[in-house]
Coordinates of C-alpha atoms in Angstrom, one line a residue:
M1 CA 23.3 -17.2 -1.2
T2 CA 24.3 -13.5 -1.7
L3 CA 21.5 -11.1 -2.5
V4 CA 21.9 -7.6 -3.9
L5 CA 18.9 -5.2 -3.9
P6 CA 18.1 -4.8 -7.6
H7 CA 16.8 -1.7 -9.5
I8 CA 13.7 -2.8 -11.3
G9 CA 13.3 -1.6 -14.9
R10 CA 15.0 1.2 -16.9
L11 CA 13.3 4.2 -15.4
P12 CA 15.1 6.3 -12.8
A13 CA 13.8 6.5 -9.2
G14 CA 13.0 9.7 -7.5
P15 CA 15.3 11.2 -4.8
L16 CA 13.6 9.1 -2.0
N17 CA 12.6 6.1 -4.2
A18 CA 9.3 6.2 -2.3
I19 CA 5.7 7.2 -2.8
S20 CA 6.5 10.5 -1.2
D21 CA 8.5 11.6 -4.2
V22 CA 5.1 12.6 -5.5
A23 CA 5.0 16.1 -4.0
G24 CA 2.7 16.5 -1.0
V25 CA 2.3 12.8 -0.3
T26 CA 3.4 11.8 3.2
V27 CA 3.4 8.5 5.2
G28 CA 3.2 7.8 8.9
H29 CA 3.3 4.7 11.1
A30 CA 2.3 3.5 14.5
T31 CA 4.1 0.2 15.3
L32 CA 3.1 -2.2 18.1
A33 CA 5.9 -4.7 18.8
Q34 CA 5.8 -6.5 22.1
G35 CA 5.5 -10.3 22.5
A36 CA 2.5 -11.7 20.8
I37 CA 1.4 -8.2 19.6
Q38 CA 3.1 -7.5 16.3
T39 CA 0.9 -5.2 14.3
G40 CA 0.2 -1.5 13.6
V41 CA -1.2 1.2 11.4
T42 CA 0.2 3.0 8.4
V43 CA -1.4 6.2 7.0
I44 CA -0.9 7.8 3.6
R45 CA -1.9 11.4 3.3
P46 CA -2.5 12.5 -0.3
H47 CA -1.7 16.2 0.5
G48 CA -1.1 18.4 3.5
G49 CA -4.6 19.8 3.7
D50 CA -8.0 18.4 4.7
P51 CA -9.0 15.7 2.1
F52 CA -12.6 16.0 3.1
R53 CA -12.6 19.6 2.0
D54 CA -10.2 19.1 -0.9
K55 CA -10.6 15.6 -2.4
V56 CA -8.3 14.0 -4.9
P57 CA -9.3 11.9 -7.9
A58 CA -8.9 8.1 -7.3
A59 CA -9.8 4.7 -8.4
A60 CA -9.6 1.2 -6.9
V61 CA -9.2 -2.2 -8.6
V62 CA -9.9 -5.6 -7.0
F63 CA -7.8 -8.4 -8.4
N64 CA -8.9 -11.0 -5.9
G65 CA -11.6 -10.0 -3.4
F66 CA -10.7 -12.1 -0.4
G67 CA -10.5 -9.0 1.9
K68 CA -12.4 -6.9 4.4
S69 CA -11.6 -3.3 3.4
I70 CA -13.9 -0.3 4.0
G71 CA -14.7 2.5 1.6
L72 CA -14.1 1.0 -1.8
V73 CA -17.7 1.2 -3.0
Q74 CA -17.9 4.9 -2.8
V75 CA -14.4 5.4 -4.3
Q76 CA -15.5 3.4 -7.2
E77 CA -18.7 5.3 -7.5
L78 CA -17.5 8.9 -7.1
G79 CA -13.9 8.6 -8.1
V80 CA -12.4 10.6 -5.1
L81 CA -10.7 10.2 -1.8
E82 CA -12.0 12.2 1.2
T83 CA -9.8 10.7 4.0
P84 CA -6.2 9.7 4.2
I85 CA -5.6 6.0 3.3
A86 CA -5.2 3.8 6.3
L87 CA -3.6 0.3 6.3
T88 CA -3.9 -2.1 9.2
N89 CA -4.7 -5.8 10.2
T90 CA -7.9 -7.5 9.3
M91 CA -9.6 -7.3 12.7
S92 CA -8.6 -3.7 13.3
V93 CA -10.4 -2.3 10.2
G94 CA -13.4 -1.2 12.3
S95 CA -11.4 0.7 15.0
V96 CA -9.3 2.5 12.4
A97 CA -12.4 3.5 10.3
T98 CA -14.0 4.9 13.5
A99 CA -10.8 6.8 14.2
Q100 CA -10.9 8.3 10.7
V101 CA -14.4 9.4 11.2
I102 CA -13.6 11.0 14.6
S103 CA -10.6 12.8 13.2
A104 CA -12.6 14.2 10.3
I105 CA -15.4 15.3 12.6
Q106 CA -13.0 17.1 14.8
A107 CA -11.8 19.1 11.7
N108 CA -15.3 19.4 10.3
P109 CA -17.9 19.4 13.1
E110 CA -20.9 19.5 10.7
I111 CA -20.1 16.1 9.1
G112 CA -23.3 14.0 9.4
R113 CA -25.3 17.1 10.3
S114 CA -25.4 19.9 7.8
E115 CA -22.7 18.2 5.8
P116 CA -22.8 14.7 4.3
T117 CA -21.3 11.7 6.2
L118 CA -17.7 10.6 5.6
N119 CA -16.4 7.7 3.6
P120 CA -13.5 6.2 5.6
L121 CA -11.0 4.3 3.6
V122 CA -9.2 1.4 5.3
F123 CA -7.3 -1.5 3.7
E124 CA -6.2 -4.6 5.6
C125 CA -4.1 -7.8 5.5
N126 CA -4.2 -10.7 7.9
D127 CA -1.1 -10.6 10.1
G128 CA -2.4 -13.4 12.4
Y129 CA 0.6 -15.7 12.0
L130 CA 2.9 -13.4 13.9
N131 CA 0.3 -11.2 15.6
D132 CA -2.3 -12.1 18.2
I133 CA -5.0 -10.7 15.9
Q134 CA -7.8 -11.6 18.3
A135 CA -6.4 -9.1 20.8
M136 CA -7.5 -6.3 18.5
A137 CA -4.7 -4.2 20.0
V138 CA -4.9 -1.3 17.4
S139 CA -6.8 1.7 18.8
A140 CA -7.9 5.1 17.6
E141 CA -4.8 6.5 19.3
H142 CA -2.5 4.5 17.1
Y143 CA -4.3 5.9 14.0
R144 CA -3.8 9.4 15.4
Q145 CA -0.1 8.7 16.0
A146 CA 0.4 7.5 12.4
L147 CA -1.6 10.5 11.0
A148 CA 0.3 13.0 13.1
G149 CA 3.7 11.4 12.2
A150 CA 3.2 11.4 8.5
A151 CA 6.3 12.8 6.7
P152 CA 8.1 12.5 3.3
E153 CA 10.7 10.2 4.9
F154 CA 9.4 7.0 6.6
G155 CA 10.4 3.5 7.6
Q156 CA 9.9 0.4 5.5
G157 CA 9.7 -3.3 6.3
A158 CA 8.4 -4.5 9.6
V159 CA 6.9 -1.2 10.6
G160 CA 3.4 0.2 11.0
A161 CA 0.8 -2.0 9.4
G162 CA 3.6 -4.1 8.1
R163 CA 4.9 -5.2 11.5
G164 CA 3.3 -8.6 11.5
M165 CA 3.0 -9.3 7.8
S166 CA 4.6 -12.2 5.9
C167 CA 5.6 -12.3 2.3
F168 CA 6.7 -15.5 0.4
D169 CA 6.9 -17.2 3.9
L170 CA 9.5 -14.7 4.9
K171 CA 9.1 -11.4 6.7
G172 CA 7.1 -8.9 4.6
G173 CA 5.5 -5.5 5.4
I174 CA 5.7 -2.0 4.0
G175 CA 7.6 -1.3 0.8
S176 CA 7.8 1.8 -1.4
A177 CA 9.4 3.0 -4.6
S178 CA 9.0 5.6 -7.3
R179 CA 9.8 6.2 -10.9
Q180 CA 10.3 9.4 -12.8
I181 CA 9.0 9.8 -16.4
S182 CA 8.5 12.4 -19.1
V183 CA 5.2 12.6 -21.0
G184 CA 4.9 15.1 -23.8
G185 CA 8.0 16.9 -22.6
M186 CA 6.6 17.3 -19.1
P187 CA 8.2 15.6 -16.0
Y188 CA 6.0 13.4 -13.8
C189 CA 6.4 11.0 -10.9
V190 CA 4.7 7.8 -10.1
G191 CA 5.1 6.4 -6.5
A192 CA 4.0 3.1 -5.1
L193 CA 3.5 1.8 -1.5
V194 CA 2.6 -1.8 -0.7
L195 CA 1.5 -3.7 2.3
A196 CA 3.1 -7.1 1.3
N197 CA 1.6 -10.2 2.9
F198 CA 1.3 -12.8 0.2
G199 CA 3.0 -15.6 -1.7
K200 CA 4.7 -19.0 -1.2
L201 CA 8.4 -19.3 -0.9
A202 CA 9.0 -21.6 -3.8
A203 CA 7.4 -19.0 -6.2
L204 CA 9.6 -16.0 -5.1
T205 CA 11.1 -14.3 -8.1
L206 CA 13.6 -11.5 -7.7
A207 CA 14.2 -9.2 -10.7
G208 CA 13.3 -12.1 -13.0
Q209 CA 15.4 -14.7 -11.1
H210 CA 13.5 -17.6 -9.5
I211 CA 15.2 -17.8 -6.2
G212 CA 12.4 -19.3 -4.1
N213 CA 13.5 -23.0 -4.6
G214 CA 17.0 -22.2 -3.6
L215 CA 15.9 -20.5 -0.4
R216 CA 13.5 -23.3 0.2
R217 CA 16.3 -25.8 0.3
L218 CA 18.1 -23.6 2.8
R219 CA 14.9 -23.4 4.9
K220 CA 13.6 -26.9 5.3
T221 CA 11.3 -25.9 8.1
V222 CA 8.9 -23.9 6.0
P223 CA 5.5 -25.5 6.4
E224 CA 3.4 -26.4 3.4
A225 CA 0.1 -24.5 3.8
P226 CA -2.4 -22.7 1.6
E227 CA -1.7 -19.1 0.9
M228 CA -3.7 -17.0 3.4
G229 CA -2.1 -13.6 2.8
S230 CA -3.0 -10.4 0.8
I231 CA -1.4 -7.3 -0.7
I232 CA -2.5 -3.7 -0.8
M233 CA -0.9 -1.6 -3.5
I234 CA -1.2 2.2 -3.5
I235 CA -0.2 4.3 -6.4
A236 CA 0.3 8.1 -6.4
T237 CA 1.1 10.4 -9.3
D238 CA 1.3 14.1 -10.0
A239 CA 0.2 13.5 -13.6
P240 CA -3.2 15.0 -14.4
L241 CA -5.5 12.0 -14.7
D242 CA -9.2 11.4 -14.0
A243 CA -10.7 8.5 -12.1
R244 CA -11.2 6.4 -15.2
Q245 CA -7.5 6.8 -16.2
L246 CA -6.4 6.1 -12.6
G247 CA -8.3 2.9 -12.7
R248 CA -6.2 1.9 -15.7
L249 CA -3.1 2.7 -13.8
A250 CA -4.2 0.7 -10.8
T251 CA -4.8 -2.3 -13.1
R252 CA -1.1 -2.3 -14.1
C253 CA -0.2 -3.0 -10.5
G254 CA -1.1 -6.6 -11.2
I255 CA 1.7 -7.0 -13.6
G256 CA 4.3 -5.9 -11.1
L257 CA 2.8 -8.2 -8.5
G258 CA 2.8 -11.1 -10.9
R259 CA 6.5 -10.6 -11.7
T260 CA 7.4 -11.4 -8.1
G261 CA 5.7 -14.8 -8.2
S262 CA 2.1 -14.1 -7.1
I263 CA -0.8 -16.1 -8.5
Y264 CA -3.5 -14.2 -6.6
G265 CA -4.0 -17.3 -4.4
H266 CA -7.5 -18.3 -3.2
G267 CA -7.0 -16.9 0.3
S268 CA -5.2 -13.7 -0.9
G269 CA -6.9 -10.4 -1.1
D270 CA -5.1 -8.4 -3.8
L271 CA -6.3 -4.8 -4.2
A272 CA -4.9 -1.6 -5.8
L273 CA -5.8 2.1 -5.5
A274 CA -4.4 4.9 -7.5
F275 CA -4.8 8.7 -6.9
S276 CA -3.6 11.9 -8.5
T277 CA -2.4 15.0 -6.8
A278 CA -2.5 17.2 -9.9
Q279 CA -5.8 18.7 -8.8
T280 CA -8.3 18.7 -5.9
V281 CA -12.0 18.5 -6.0
P282 CA -13.6 20.9 -3.5
H283 CA -16.2 19.5 -1.2
R284 CA -18.5 22.5 -1.6
S285 CA -20.3 22.8 -4.9
D286 CA -20.1 26.6 -4.7
S287 CA -16.3 26.5 -4.6
A288 CA -14.3 27.1 -7.7
L289 CA -13.3 23.8 -9.5
R290 CA -9.8 24.4 -10.9
Q291 CA -9.5 21.4 -13.3
S292 CA -6.4 20.8 -15.4
A293 CA -6.7 19.1 -18.7
C294 CA -6.1 15.3 -18.3
L295 CA -3.4 13.6 -20.3
H296 CA -4.6 12.0 -23.5
D297 CA -5.0 8.2 -23.2
N298 CA -2.4 7.7 -26.0
L299 CA 0.2 9.2 -23.7
L300 CA -0.3 6.8 -20.8
D301 CA 2.2 4.1 -21.6
P302 CA 5.1 5.7 -19.7
L303 CA 2.8 5.9 -16.7
F304 CA 1.9 2.2 -17.1
E305 CA 5.5 1.3 -17.2
A306 CA 6.3 3.4 -14.1
V307 CA 3.4 1.7 -12.2
V308 CA 4.6 -1.8 -13.1
D309 CA 8.2 -1.2 -12.2
S310 CA 7.5 0.8 -9.0
T311 CA 5.0 -1.8 -7.7
E312 CA 7.5 -4.6 -8.3
Q313 CA 10.3 -2.5 -6.7
A314 CA 8.1 -1.7 -3.7
I315 CA 7.5 -5.4 -3.0
V316 CA 11.2 -6.1 -3.4
N317 CA 12.1 -3.2 -1.1
A318 CA 9.7 -4.5 1.6
L319 CA 11.5 -7.9 1.5
F320 CA 14.9 -6.3 1.7
A321 CA 14.0 -3.8 4.4
A322 CA 12.2 -6.2 6.8
E323 CA 13.9 -7.6 9.8
S324 CA 13.3 -11.1 11.2
V325 CA 10.4 -11.0 13.7
S326 CA 9.1 -13.5 16.4
G327 CA 5.6 -13.2 17.6
R328 CA 2.5 -15.2 18.7
D329 CA 3.0 -18.7 20.0
G330 CA 6.7 -18.6 19.1
H331 CA 6.0 -18.1 15.4
R332 CA 8.9 -16.6 13.5
R333 CA 9.4 -15.1 10.1
L334 CA 13.0 -14.7 8.8
S335 CA 13.9 -11.7 6.8
L336 CA 15.0 -12.3 3.2
R337 CA 18.6 -11.4 4.1
D338 CA 18.6 -13.8 7.1
A339 CA 17.1 -16.6 5.0
A340 CA 19.7 -16.1 2.3
T341 CA 22.6 -16.3 4.7
G342 CA 21.2 -19.4 6.5
Q343 CA 20.4 -17.7 9.8
S344 CA 17.5 -18.9 11.8

């Protein structure tokens, strides 16, 4: 079977076809890949400054709540981010959240004293098939490495938090994409980044083509088991939107996810978060709030289309970028390319 990376939808991609096409957004990884340890951390910075001091509007949506993330309640209540977004494995959420708090305190020593406490934001997926998740190998230093290494250009596939992740019984991981749109004559960008760790092989759909059964025939060793994965979907845009509107964008991630063959399985945690870089919300109430007018809801359809297509594209890009990986107890996940060419 010959596979060609498709371009999803009719909208053009940005120069990098990544979430970092939204100006100011950067991504960094720390990857652990040695024997039974196949895991890591990925960090998304919404801008180059201090998000505790200059927060960005945001909203989160839970499609299926089988997950152990930290920080969603306050995001839903206040509608802002105040740390970078961190992605890791399920059992490393605590250590990464602690690392976020320590990093923020170093930059803002009065947090928890004269200043309020911090809302760390960590999303997770279970990489325990390939990674010895009980080893809890991710440390605060790995978070610091990913944060320090954040840049507009970054790796995809089996890197960072995506190192040990599986997708449609193949190798999954980090994928990203972007779409450019015009709204009311103004150019905007929508970018997506996913941590793809979900799905059953038979359901895999690539640009509308059901290829899973064909791959399944080539891969007779794929065990039948309940879905135990998850996906985290992060959307960034430079369009001026408030938290309510960003929640509407995040909801459209589910359409792009469903197009690939997901059914939000019982054991899958499926979450989305969207944020806007068009303005920042100052931490101090005595600082000037420079607020731009939000787009009218009647103008949001191009943004919805961009979210759907960039989410689906990011999942596809994760599958195409990932390499085959062996890990805990001899477990192995083939990349999509290796599975399609009959390699083992």
